[in-house]
Amino acid sequence: MHKFMRAIGFSKLTDRREEQRLITDIIMNATQRSYTSNSKETILAEFCEDFAQDIGIAVCGEFDAEEKFTYDYFYPYLRGTGVSSYEDVSVERHADKESYAGVCDDIKVGVSLIFYLQNIVPYVKAHTTDMLPVTGTTLTLSGLSISGNILLPIGKDESDRRRIQKESMSRNQLIAAARKGDEDAIESLTLEDMDIYSTISKKILTEDVFSLVDTYFMPYGVECDQYSIMGEILDISLRRNRITREEIYVLHLCCNDLEFDVCINKEDLYGEPQIGRRFKGVIWMQGYINYPM
């Protein structure tokens, strides 16, 4: 049973037979079907069905030369909105099955962002026809969470927001220069980190850590595409799984200047989400590469 099925409203799906019936129904009644040839004798197929707006399950497998479909795996998904990053993305195949991980080095995050690739068929098609690398792509990220908390925001006025935005832009420019080997930028970043560490070390003795840290984004556990995050809620929508009738929150977050959507079962979210408040939780990061037309 997929761990993140409850994030899209299937918290009570625990029986293997029910799971197989659901997979069969998706294959037979998919709202979206994608195909591409991945070898001389097989065709890669992906069947997707939405159970709420932009929330659903994808079933992947292969058709052989006799047009017989062999089921491989499935995964729950949330289709994100907007563009999360304009940086280049590299893609690698997972070892055990025909699924893929994307890697994006966005300076806003501070780490190599690894995500589970949603639209594998366009990538495989580009790969088999020697069309890679594709220039001009953008990335839309989304996340699934099975546990989260709502925190109150840190008080900021408009001048504070402008100052933070200016400092963030300056730091991103320094990071970009440091990646190119600029020694002055490396030294500036080192001194800045030392100052931040010294300031926080003093304040942490008398203040709560979440009143000092506004947002964070860092790897979580041993799974390379799972992250512990805290970000500001920019938008909220409440959706309902049409099969189970479970309610799902979709939160549009800004985390380390990176914007993406996160869905979580209403029963798994502690607190009342509101725009301006913060979401803290662990997410499974997914991504959709937007190829130029």
PDB file of C-alpha atoms in Angstrom:
ATOM      1  CA  MET A   1       0.000   0.000   0.000  1.00  0.00           C
ATOM      2  CA  HIS A   2       1.393   3.392  -0.962  1.00  0.00           C
ATOM      3  CA  LYS A   3       2.221   5.456   2.115  1.00  0.00           C
ATOM      4  CA  PHE A   4       0.872   8.711   0.672  1.00  0.00           C
ATOM      5  CA  MET A   5      -2.525   7.421  -0.485  1.00  0.00           C
ATOM      6  CA  ARG A   6      -4.121   8.962   2.606  1.00  0.00           C
ATOM      7  CA  ALA A   7      -2.871  12.381   1.480  1.00  0.00           C
ATOM      8  CA  ILE A   8      -5.309  12.270  -1.458  1.00  0.00           C
ATOM      9  CA  GLY A   9      -8.249  10.980   0.567  1.00  0.00           C
ATOM     10  CA  PHE A  10      -7.755   7.196   0.650  1.00  0.00           C
ATOM     11  CA  SER A  11      -6.915   6.867   4.349  1.00  0.00           C
ATOM     12  CA  LYS A  12      -9.148   3.815   4.788  1.00  0.00           C
ATOM     13  CA  LEU A  13      -7.801   1.894   1.793  1.00  0.00           C
ATOM     14  CA  THR A  14      -5.909  -0.951   3.473  1.00  0.00           C
ATOM     15  CA  ASP A  15      -7.097  -4.093   1.682  1.00  0.00           C
ATOM     16  CA  ARG A  16      -5.068  -5.400  -1.269  1.00  0.00           C
ATOM     17  CA  ARG A  17      -8.178  -6.541  -3.114  1.00  0.00           C
ATOM     18  CA  GLU A  18      -9.725  -3.086  -2.863  1.00  0.00           C
ATOM     19  CA  GLU A  19      -6.473  -1.635  -4.131  1.00  0.00           C
ATOM     20  CA  GLN A  20      -6.473  -3.969  -7.149  1.00  0.00           C
ATOM     21  CA  ARG A  21     -10.092  -3.104  -7.938  1.00  0.00           C
ATOM     22  CA  LEU A  22      -9.203   0.584  -7.789  1.00  0.00           C
ATOM     23  CA  ILE A  23      -6.224   0.084 -10.116  1.00  0.00           C
ATOM     24  CA  THR A  24      -8.361  -1.875 -12.582  1.00  0.00           C
ATOM     25  CA  ASP A  25     -11.004   0.852 -12.543  1.00  0.00           C
ATOM     26  CA  ILE A  26      -8.364   3.507 -13.270  1.00  0.00           C
ATOM     27  CA  ILE A  27      -7.001   1.527 -16.223  1.00  0.00           C
ATOM     28  CA  MET A  28     -10.483   1.025 -17.663  1.00  0.00           C
ATOM     29  CA  ASN A  29     -11.871   4.521 -16.977  1.00  0.00           C
ATOM     30  CA  ALA A  30      -8.822   6.794 -16.967  1.00  0.00           C
ATOM     31  CA  THR A  31      -9.433  10.479 -17.607  1.00  0.00           C
ATOM     32  CA  GLN A  32      -5.988  10.810 -19.174  1.00  0.00           C
ATOM     33  CA  ARG A  33      -3.949   8.244 -21.111  1.00  0.00           C
ATOM     34  CA  SER A  34      -0.364   8.635 -22.310  1.00  0.00           C
ATOM     35  CA  TYR A  35       1.664   6.258 -24.466  1.00  0.00           C
ATOM     36  CA  THR A  36       5.131   6.130 -25.945  1.00  0.00           C
ATOM     37  CA  SER A  37       7.462   3.479 -27.302  1.00  0.00           C
ATOM     38  CA  ASN A  38      10.332   2.667 -24.953  1.00  0.00           C
ATOM     39  CA  SER A  39      11.764  -0.222 -26.989  1.00  0.00           C
ATOM     40  CA  LYS A  40      11.180  -2.042 -30.263  1.00  0.00           C
ATOM     41  CA  GLU A  41       8.600  -4.388 -28.772  1.00  0.00           C
ATOM     42  CA  THR A  42       7.014  -2.587 -25.812  1.00  0.00           C
ATOM     43  CA  ILE A  43       4.970   0.568 -25.291  1.00  0.00           C
ATOM     44  CA  LEU A  44       5.068   2.495 -22.032  1.00  0.00           C
ATOM     45  CA  ALA A  45       1.585   3.465 -20.843  1.00  0.00           C
ATOM     46  CA  GLU A  46       0.349   5.730 -18.072  1.00  0.00           C
ATOM     47  CA  PHE A  47      -3.300   5.931 -16.985  1.00  0.00           C
ATOM     48  CA  CYS A  48      -4.373   8.826 -14.753  1.00  0.00           C
ATOM     49  CA  GLU A  49      -7.677   9.436 -13.021  1.00  0.00           C
ATOM     50  CA  ASP A  50      -8.558  12.483 -10.922  1.00  0.00           C
ATOM     51  CA  PHE A  51     -10.564  11.930  -7.738  1.00  0.00           C
ATOM     52  CA  ALA A  52     -10.617  15.643  -6.901  1.00  0.00           C
ATOM     53  CA  GLN A  53      -9.450  18.713  -8.788  1.00  0.00           C
ATOM     54  CA  ASP A  54      -5.831  18.015  -9.871  1.00  0.00           C
ATOM     55  CA  ILE A  55      -5.603  15.145  -7.351  1.00  0.00           C
ATOM     56  CA  GLY A  56      -5.562  11.522  -8.419  1.00  0.00           C
ATOM     57  CA  ILE A  57      -3.727   8.273  -9.071  1.00  0.00           C
ATOM     58  CA  ALA A  58      -1.453   7.319 -11.965  1.00  0.00           C
ATOM     59  CA  VAL A  59      -1.057   3.680 -13.030  1.00  0.00           C
ATOM     60  CA  CYS A  60       1.988   2.786 -15.124  1.00  0.00           C
ATOM     61  CA  GLY A  61       2.864  -0.322 -17.090  1.00  0.00           C
ATOM     62  CA  GLU A  62       3.719  -1.699 -20.517  1.00  0.00           C
ATOM     63  CA  PHE A  63       1.988  -3.133 -23.570  1.00  0.00           C
ATOM     64  CA  ASP A  64       3.902  -5.982 -25.187  1.00  0.00           C
ATOM     65  CA  ALA A  65       3.983  -6.981 -28.857  1.00  0.00           C
ATOM     66  CA  GLU A  66       0.680  -8.842 -28.420  1.00  0.00           C
ATOM     67  CA  GLU A  67      -0.956  -5.692 -26.972  1.00  0.00           C
ATOM     68  CA  LYS A  68      -1.199  -7.245 -23.522  1.00  0.00           C
ATOM     69  CA  PHE A  69      -0.902  -4.727 -20.690  1.00  0.00           C
ATOM     70  CA  THR A  70       1.335  -5.562 -17.737  1.00  0.00           C
ATOM     71  CA  TYR A  71       0.808  -3.435 -14.630  1.00  0.00           C
ATOM     72  CA  ASP A  72       4.026  -2.163 -13.060  1.00  0.00           C
ATOM     73  CA  TYR A  73       3.234   0.361 -10.318  1.00  0.00           C
ATOM     74  CA  PHE A  74       0.974   3.229  -9.282  1.00  0.00           C
ATOM     75  CA  TYR A  75       1.390   6.452  -7.328  1.00  0.00           C
ATOM     76  CA  PRO A  76      -0.856   9.230  -5.977  1.00  0.00           C
ATOM     77  CA  TYR A  77      -0.295  12.707  -7.348  1.00  0.00           C
ATOM     78  CA  LEU A  78      -1.137  16.376  -6.986  1.00  0.00           C
ATOM     79  CA  ARG A  79      -0.797  18.459 -10.135  1.00  0.00           C
ATOM     80  CA  GLY A  80       0.811  21.713  -9.076  1.00  0.00           C
ATOM     81  CA  THR A  81       0.014  25.185 -10.368  1.00  0.00           C
ATOM     82  CA  GLY A  82       2.267  27.943 -11.630  1.00  0.00           C
ATOM     83  CA  VAL A  83       6.008  27.736 -12.177  1.00  0.00           C
ATOM     84  CA  SER A  84       8.229  26.837  -9.229  1.00  0.00           C
ATOM     85  CA  SER A  85      11.613  27.087 -10.937  1.00  0.00           C
ATOM     86  CA  TYR A  86      13.167  28.172 -14.217  1.00  0.00           C
ATOM     87  CA  GLU A  87      16.419  26.314 -13.563  1.00  0.00           C
ATOM     88  CA  ASP A  88      17.570  23.384 -15.694  1.00  0.00           C
ATOM     89  CA  VAL A  89      16.417  19.921 -14.654  1.00  0.00           C
ATOM     90  CA  SER A  90      18.232  16.615 -15.070  1.00  0.00           C
ATOM     91  CA  VAL A  91      16.395  13.287 -14.925  1.00  0.00           C
ATOM     92  CA  GLU A  92      17.534   9.827 -13.836  1.00  0.00           C
ATOM     93  CA  ARG A  93      15.686   6.499 -14.003  1.00  0.00           C
ATOM     94  CA  HIS A  94      15.021   4.579 -10.798  1.00  0.00           C
ATOM     95  CA  ALA A  95      16.806   1.237 -10.644  1.00  0.00           C
ATOM     96  CA  ASP A  96      13.833  -1.019  -9.894  1.00  0.00           C
ATOM     97  CA  LYS A  97      11.143   0.247 -12.273  1.00  0.00           C
ATOM     98  CA  GLU A  98      10.318   2.574 -15.157  1.00  0.00           C
ATOM     99  CA  SER A  99       9.958   5.654 -12.965  1.00  0.00           C
ATOM    100  CA  TYR A 100      12.163   8.707 -12.817  1.00  0.00           C
ATOM    101  CA  ALA A 101      13.624  11.240 -10.408  1.00  0.00           C
ATOM    102  CA  GLY A 102      14.329  14.825 -11.368  1.00  0.00           C
ATOM    103  CA  VAL A 103      17.130  16.974  -9.978  1.00  0.00           C
ATOM    104  CA  CYS A 104      17.035  20.762  -9.968  1.00  0.00           C
ATOM    105  CA  ASP A 105      19.805  22.972  -8.572  1.00  0.00           C
ATOM    106  CA  ASP A 106      17.808  26.037  -7.612  1.00  0.00           C
ATOM    107  CA  ILE A 107      19.870  28.504  -5.597  1.00  0.00           C
ATOM    108  CA  LYS A 108      16.779  29.572  -3.640  1.00  0.00           C
ATOM    109  CA  VAL A 109      16.635  26.221  -1.854  1.00  0.00           C
ATOM    110  CA  GLY A 110      20.302  25.771  -1.018  1.00  0.00           C
ATOM    111  CA  VAL A 111      20.303  22.028  -1.766  1.00  0.00           C
ATOM    112  CA  SER A 112      19.927  19.922  -4.888  1.00  0.00           C
ATOM    113  CA  LEU A 113      16.174  19.550  -5.171  1.00  0.00           C
ATOM    114  CA  ILE A 114      15.234  15.932  -5.964  1.00  0.00           C
ATOM    115  CA  PHE A 115      11.654  15.121  -6.894  1.00  0.00           C
ATOM    116  CA  TYR A 116       9.515  12.295  -8.278  1.00  0.00           C
ATOM    117  CA  LEU A 117       8.803  12.986 -11.945  1.00  0.00           C
ATOM    118  CA  GLN A 118       5.094  12.989 -12.807  1.00  0.00           C
ATOM    119  CA  ASN A 119       5.079  13.339 -16.592  1.00  0.00           C
ATOM    120  CA  ILE A 120       7.382  10.469 -17.509  1.00  0.00           C
ATOM    121  CA  VAL A 121       5.911   9.836 -20.977  1.00  0.00           C
ATOM    122  CA  PRO A 122       7.067  13.147 -22.541  1.00  0.00           C
ATOM    123  CA  TYR A 123      10.526  12.597 -21.062  1.00  0.00           C
ATOM    124  CA  VAL A 124      10.807   9.010 -22.331  1.00  0.00           C
ATOM    125  CA  LYS A 125       9.571  10.152 -25.746  1.00  0.00           C
ATOM    126  CA  ALA A 126      12.232  12.873 -25.873  1.00  0.00           C
ATOM    127  CA  HIS A 127      14.876  10.416 -24.673  1.00  0.00           C
ATOM    128  CA  THR A 128      14.085   7.686 -27.211  1.00  0.00           C
ATOM    129  CA  THR A 129      14.004  10.183 -30.096  1.00  0.00           C
ATOM    130  CA  ASP A 130      17.342  11.785 -29.083  1.00  0.00           C
ATOM    131  CA  MET A 131      15.711  15.158 -28.401  1.00  0.00           C
ATOM    132  CA  LEU A 132      17.502  15.677 -25.072  1.00  0.00           C
ATOM    133  CA  PRO A 133      18.528  18.033 -23.640  1.00  0.00           C
ATOM    134  CA  VAL A 134      15.457  20.228 -24.128  1.00  0.00           C
ATOM    135  CA  THR A 135      16.047  23.934 -23.553  1.00  0.00           C
ATOM    136  CA  GLY A 136      13.500  26.395 -22.215  1.00  0.00           C
ATOM    137  CA  THR A 137      11.801  24.035 -19.764  1.00  0.00           C
ATOM    138  CA  THR A 138      10.245  25.139 -16.490  1.00  0.00           C
ATOM    139  CA  LEU A 139       9.357  23.137 -13.403  1.00  0.00           C
ATOM    140  CA  THR A 140       6.098  22.915 -11.468  1.00  0.00           C
ATOM    141  CA  LEU A 141       6.493  21.326  -8.049  1.00  0.00           C
ATOM    142  CA  SER A 142       3.933  19.833  -5.695  1.00  0.00           C
ATOM    143  CA  GLY A 143       4.019  17.821  -2.504  1.00  0.00           C
ATOM    144  CA  LEU A 144       1.976  15.221  -0.639  1.00  0.00           C
ATOM    145  CA  SER A 145       1.945  15.203   3.146  1.00  0.00           C
ATOM    146  CA  ILE A 146       0.487  12.823   5.720  1.00  0.00           C
ATOM    147  CA  SER A 147       1.245  14.939   8.792  1.00  0.00           C
ATOM    148  CA  GLY A 148       1.395  18.688   9.258  1.00  0.00           C
ATOM    149  CA  ASN A 149       0.942  21.548  11.688  1.00  0.00           C
ATOM    150  CA  ILE A 150      -0.236  25.122  11.309  1.00  0.00           C
ATOM    151  CA  LEU A 151       1.913  27.767  12.995  1.00  0.00           C
ATOM    152  CA  LEU A 152       1.228  31.429  13.551  1.00  0.00           C
ATOM    153  CA  PRO A 153       3.228  33.817  11.359  1.00  0.00           C
ATOM    154  CA  ILE A 154       6.147  35.959  12.415  1.00  0.00           C
ATOM    155  CA  GLY A 155       5.012  39.574  12.604  1.00  0.00           C
ATOM    156  CA  LYS A 156       6.264  41.507   9.565  1.00  0.00           C
ATOM    157  CA  ASP A 157       5.217  44.840   8.118  1.00  0.00           C
ATOM    158  CA  GLU A 158       5.693  45.966   4.522  1.00  0.00           C
ATOM    159  CA  SER A 159       9.134  47.438   5.165  1.00  0.00           C
ATOM    160  CA  ASP A 160      10.267  44.152   6.727  1.00  0.00           C
ATOM    161  CA  ARG A 161       9.034  42.242   3.685  1.00  0.00           C
ATOM    162  CA  ARG A 162      10.909  44.538   1.307  1.00  0.00           C
ATOM    163  CA  ARG A 163      14.067  44.234   3.395  1.00  0.00           C
ATOM    164  CA  ILE A 164      13.828  40.431   3.506  1.00  0.00           C
ATOM    165  CA  GLN A 165      13.235  40.267  -0.249  1.00  0.00           C
ATOM    166  CA  LYS A 166      16.230  42.516  -0.913  1.00  0.00           C
ATOM    167  CA  GLU A 167      18.475  40.452   1.374  1.00  0.00           C
ATOM    168  CA  SER A 168      17.282  37.241  -0.272  1.00  0.00           C
ATOM    169  CA  MET A 169      18.059  38.555  -3.757  1.00  0.00           C
ATOM    170  CA  SER A 170      21.504  39.683  -2.623  1.00  0.00           C
ATOM    171  CA  ARG A 171      22.234  36.294  -1.060  1.00  0.00           C
ATOM    172  CA  ASN A 172      21.079  34.437  -4.175  1.00  0.00           C
ATOM    173  CA  GLN A 173      23.419  36.553  -6.283  1.00  0.00           C
ATOM    174  CA  LEU A 174      26.299  35.717  -3.945  1.00  0.00           C
ATOM    175  CA  ILE A 175      25.476  31.996  -4.094  1.00  0.00           C
ATOM    176  CA  ALA A 176      25.370  32.126  -7.893  1.00  0.00           C
ATOM    177  CA  ALA A 177      28.752  33.861  -7.946  1.00  0.00           C
ATOM    178  CA  ALA A 178      30.203  31.402  -5.423  1.00  0.00           C
ATOM    179  CA  ARG A 179      29.158  28.488  -7.616  1.00  0.00           C
ATOM    180  CA  LYS A 180      31.246  29.998 -10.385  1.00  0.00           C
ATOM    181  CA  GLY A 181      34.282  30.146  -8.097  1.00  0.00           C
ATOM    182  CA  ASP A 182      34.153  33.789  -6.988  1.00  0.00           C
ATOM    183  CA  GLU A 183      36.353  33.832  -3.868  1.00  0.00           C
ATOM    184  CA  ASP A 184      34.963  37.159  -2.617  1.00  0.00           C
ATOM    185  CA  ALA A 185      31.424  35.776  -2.780  1.00  0.00           C
ATOM    186  CA  ILE A 186      32.491  32.619  -0.933  1.00  0.00           C
ATOM    187  CA  GLU A 187      34.129  34.700   1.788  1.00  0.00           C
ATOM    188  CA  SER A 188      31.068  36.964   2.106  1.00  0.00           C
ATOM    189  CA  LEU A 189      28.742  33.973   2.446  1.00  0.00           C
ATOM    190  CA  THR A 190      31.017  32.372   5.045  1.00  0.00           C
ATOM    191  CA  LEU A 191      31.118  35.523   7.166  1.00  0.00           C
ATOM    192  CA  GLU A 192      27.365  35.985   6.811  1.00  0.00           C
ATOM    193  CA  ASP A 193      26.698  32.414   7.957  1.00  0.00           C
ATOM    194  CA  MET A 194      28.984  32.902  10.947  1.00  0.00           C
ATOM    195  CA  ASP A 195      27.121  36.079  11.925  1.00  0.00           C
ATOM    196  CA  ILE A 196      23.741  34.342  11.587  1.00  0.00           C
ATOM    197  CA  TYR A 197      24.933  31.383  13.669  1.00  0.00           C
ATOM    198  CA  SER A 198      26.247  33.694  16.387  1.00  0.00           C
ATOM    199  CA  THR A 199      23.021  35.719  16.501  1.00  0.00           C
ATOM    200  CA  ILE A 200      20.743  32.671  16.626  1.00  0.00           C
ATOM    201  CA  SER A 201      22.898  30.965  19.274  1.00  0.00           C
ATOM    202  CA  LYS A 202      22.304  33.924  21.585  1.00  0.00           C
ATOM    203  CA  LYS A 203      18.599  34.377  20.847  1.00  0.00           C
ATOM    204  CA  ILE A 204      17.720  30.685  21.070  1.00  0.00           C
ATOM    205  CA  LEU A 205      18.378  30.802  24.821  1.00  0.00           C
ATOM    206  CA  THR A 206      15.387  33.068  25.427  1.00  0.00           C
ATOM    207  CA  GLU A 207      13.222  32.781  22.296  1.00  0.00           C
ATOM    208  CA  ASP A 208      11.366  29.975  20.529  1.00  0.00           C
ATOM    209  CA  VAL A 209      13.116  28.662  17.417  1.00  0.00           C
ATOM    210  CA  PHE A 210      10.008  29.145  15.251  1.00  0.00           C
ATOM    211  CA  SER A 211       9.903  32.828  16.158  1.00  0.00           C
ATOM    212  CA  LEU A 212      13.428  33.125  14.747  1.00  0.00           C
ATOM    213  CA  VAL A 213      13.137  30.870  11.690  1.00  0.00           C
ATOM    214  CA  ASP A 214      10.477  32.079   9.274  1.00  0.00           C
ATOM    215  CA  THR A 215      10.805  29.290   6.714  1.00  0.00           C
ATOM    216  CA  TYR A 216      13.030  26.309   5.978  1.00  0.00           C
ATOM    217  CA  PHE A 217      13.475  23.526   3.446  1.00  0.00           C
ATOM    218  CA  MET A 218      15.688  20.531   4.180  1.00  0.00           C
ATOM    219  CA  PRO A 219      15.987  16.837   3.276  1.00  0.00           C
ATOM    220  CA  TYR A 220      14.191  14.384   5.532  1.00  0.00           C
ATOM    221  CA  GLY A 221      14.988  10.752   6.292  1.00  0.00           C
ATOM    222  CA  VAL A 222      16.608   8.331   3.868  1.00  0.00           C
ATOM    223  CA  GLU A 223      14.240   8.957   0.946  1.00  0.00           C
ATOM    224  CA  CYS A 224      15.912  11.453  -1.366  1.00  0.00           C
ATOM    225  CA  ASP A 225      12.632  13.084  -2.497  1.00  0.00           C
ATOM    226  CA  GLN A 226      11.155  13.711   0.957  1.00  0.00           C
ATOM    227  CA  TYR A 227      11.657  17.016   2.752  1.00  0.00           C
ATOM    228  CA  SER A 228      10.871  18.669   6.037  1.00  0.00           C
ATOM    229  CA  ILE A 229       9.513  22.116   5.266  1.00  0.00           C
ATOM    230  CA  MET A 230       7.978  25.183   6.813  1.00  0.00           C
ATOM    231  CA  GLY A 231       6.483  27.807   4.549  1.00  0.00           C
ATOM    232  CA  GLU A 232       4.013  30.661   4.437  1.00  0.00           C
ATOM    233  CA  ILE A 233       0.507  29.859   3.194  1.00  0.00           C
ATOM    234  CA  LEU A 234      -0.334  32.026   0.183  1.00  0.00           C
ATOM    235  CA  ASP A 235      -3.603  30.352  -0.810  1.00  0.00           C
ATOM    236  CA  ILE A 236      -5.931  27.601   0.442  1.00  0.00           C
ATOM    237  CA  SER A 237      -8.536  25.375  -1.156  1.00  0.00           C
ATOM    238  CA  LEU A 238     -10.562  22.553   0.374  1.00  0.00           C
ATOM    239  CA  ARG A 239     -11.374  19.687  -1.982  1.00  0.00           C
ATOM    240  CA  ARG A 240     -13.257  16.426  -1.580  1.00  0.00           C
ATOM    241  CA  ASN A 241     -12.361  12.957  -2.834  1.00  0.00           C
ATOM    242  CA  ARG A 242     -15.372  11.959  -4.952  1.00  0.00           C
ATOM    243  CA  ILE A 243     -15.031   8.272  -4.000  1.00  0.00           C
ATOM    244  CA  THR A 244     -14.299   8.361  -0.265  1.00  0.00           C
ATOM    245  CA  ARG A 245     -15.776  11.836   0.423  1.00  0.00           C
ATOM    246  CA  GLU A 246     -12.720  12.660   2.536  1.00  0.00           C
ATOM    247  CA  GLU A 247     -11.715  16.330   2.561  1.00  0.00           C
ATOM    248  CA  ILE A 248      -8.285  17.425   1.370  1.00  0.00           C
ATOM    249  CA  TYR A 249      -6.531  20.730   1.933  1.00  0.00           C
ATOM    250  CA  VAL A 250      -4.439  22.079  -0.932  1.00  0.00           C
ATOM    251  CA  LEU A 251      -2.070  24.760   0.344  1.00  0.00           C
ATOM    252  CA  HIS A 252      -0.069  27.038  -1.928  1.00  0.00           C
ATOM    253  CA  LEU A 253       3.158  27.699  -0.037  1.00  0.00           C
ATOM    254  CA  CYS A 254       6.156  29.981  -0.266  1.00  0.00           C
ATOM    255  CA  CYS A 255       9.137  28.193   1.213  1.00  0.00           C
ATOM    256  CA  ASN A 256      12.623  29.700   0.872  1.00  0.00           C
ATOM    257  CA  ASP A 257      11.215  31.839  -1.993  1.00  0.00           C
ATOM    258  CA  LEU A 258      10.127  28.614  -3.728  1.00  0.00           C
ATOM    259  CA  GLU A 259       6.381  28.398  -4.444  1.00  0.00           C
ATOM    260  CA  PHE A 260       4.546  25.079  -4.750  1.00  0.00           C
ATOM    261  CA  ASP A 261       1.318  23.318  -3.748  1.00  0.00           C
ATOM    262  CA  VAL A 262       0.959  20.752  -0.969  1.00  0.00           C
ATOM    263  CA  CYS A 263      -2.051  18.521  -0.352  1.00  0.00           C
ATOM    264  CA  ILE A 264      -2.874  16.908   2.967  1.00  0.00           C
ATOM    265  CA  ASN A 265      -5.860  15.034   4.333  1.00  0.00           C
ATOM    266  CA  LYS A 266      -7.891  17.343   6.559  1.00  0.00           C
ATOM    267  CA  GLU A 267      -7.710  14.753   9.353  1.00  0.00           C
ATOM    268  CA  ASP A 268      -3.888  14.827   9.255  1.00  0.00           C
ATOM    269  CA  LEU A 269      -3.539  18.597   9.590  1.00  0.00           C
ATOM    270  CA  TYR A 270      -3.279  19.969  13.121  1.00  0.00           C
ATOM    271  CA  GLY A 271      -4.546  23.526  13.305  1.00  0.00           C
ATOM    272  CA  GLU A 272      -6.667  25.839  11.197  1.00  0.00           C
ATOM    273  CA  PRO A 273      -4.956  26.951   7.969  1.00  0.00           C
ATOM    274  CA  GLN A 274      -5.286  30.590   6.988  1.00  0.00           C
ATOM    275  CA  ILE A 275      -3.491  32.762   4.467  1.00  0.00           C
ATOM    276  CA  GLY A 276      -0.441  34.257   6.156  1.00  0.00           C
ATOM    277  CA  ARG A 277      -0.021  31.433   8.639  1.00  0.00           C
ATOM    278  CA  ARG A 278       2.701  28.818   8.217  1.00  0.00           C
ATOM    279  CA  PHE A 279       2.566  25.128   7.369  1.00  0.00           C
ATOM    280  CA  LYS A 280       5.137  22.805   8.914  1.00  0.00           C
ATOM    281  CA  GLY A 281       5.389  19.176   7.885  1.00  0.00           C
ATOM    282  CA  VAL A 282       7.100  16.443   5.899  1.00  0.00           C
ATOM    283  CA  ILE A 283       6.298  16.174   2.191  1.00  0.00           C
ATOM    284  CA  TRP A 284       6.936  13.810  -0.695  1.00  0.00           C
ATOM    285  CA  MET A 285       8.066  16.127  -3.473  1.00  0.00           C
ATOM    286  CA  GLN A 286       6.783  15.627  -7.003  1.00  0.00           C
ATOM    287  CA  GLY A 287       7.478  17.629 -10.124  1.00  0.00           C
ATOM    288  CA  TYR A 288       6.086  18.235 -13.592  1.00  0.00           C
ATOM    289  CA  ILE A 289       8.477  19.414 -16.301  1.00  0.00           C
ATOM    290  CA  ASN A 290       6.823  21.937 -18.601  1.00  0.00           C
ATOM    291  CA  TYR A 291       8.299  21.370 -22.055  1.00  0.00           C
ATOM    292  CA  PRO A 292       8.147  24.258 -24.559  1.00  0.00           C
ATOM    293  CA  MET A 293       5.563  23.821 -27.284  1.00  0.00           C
TER     294      MET A 293
END
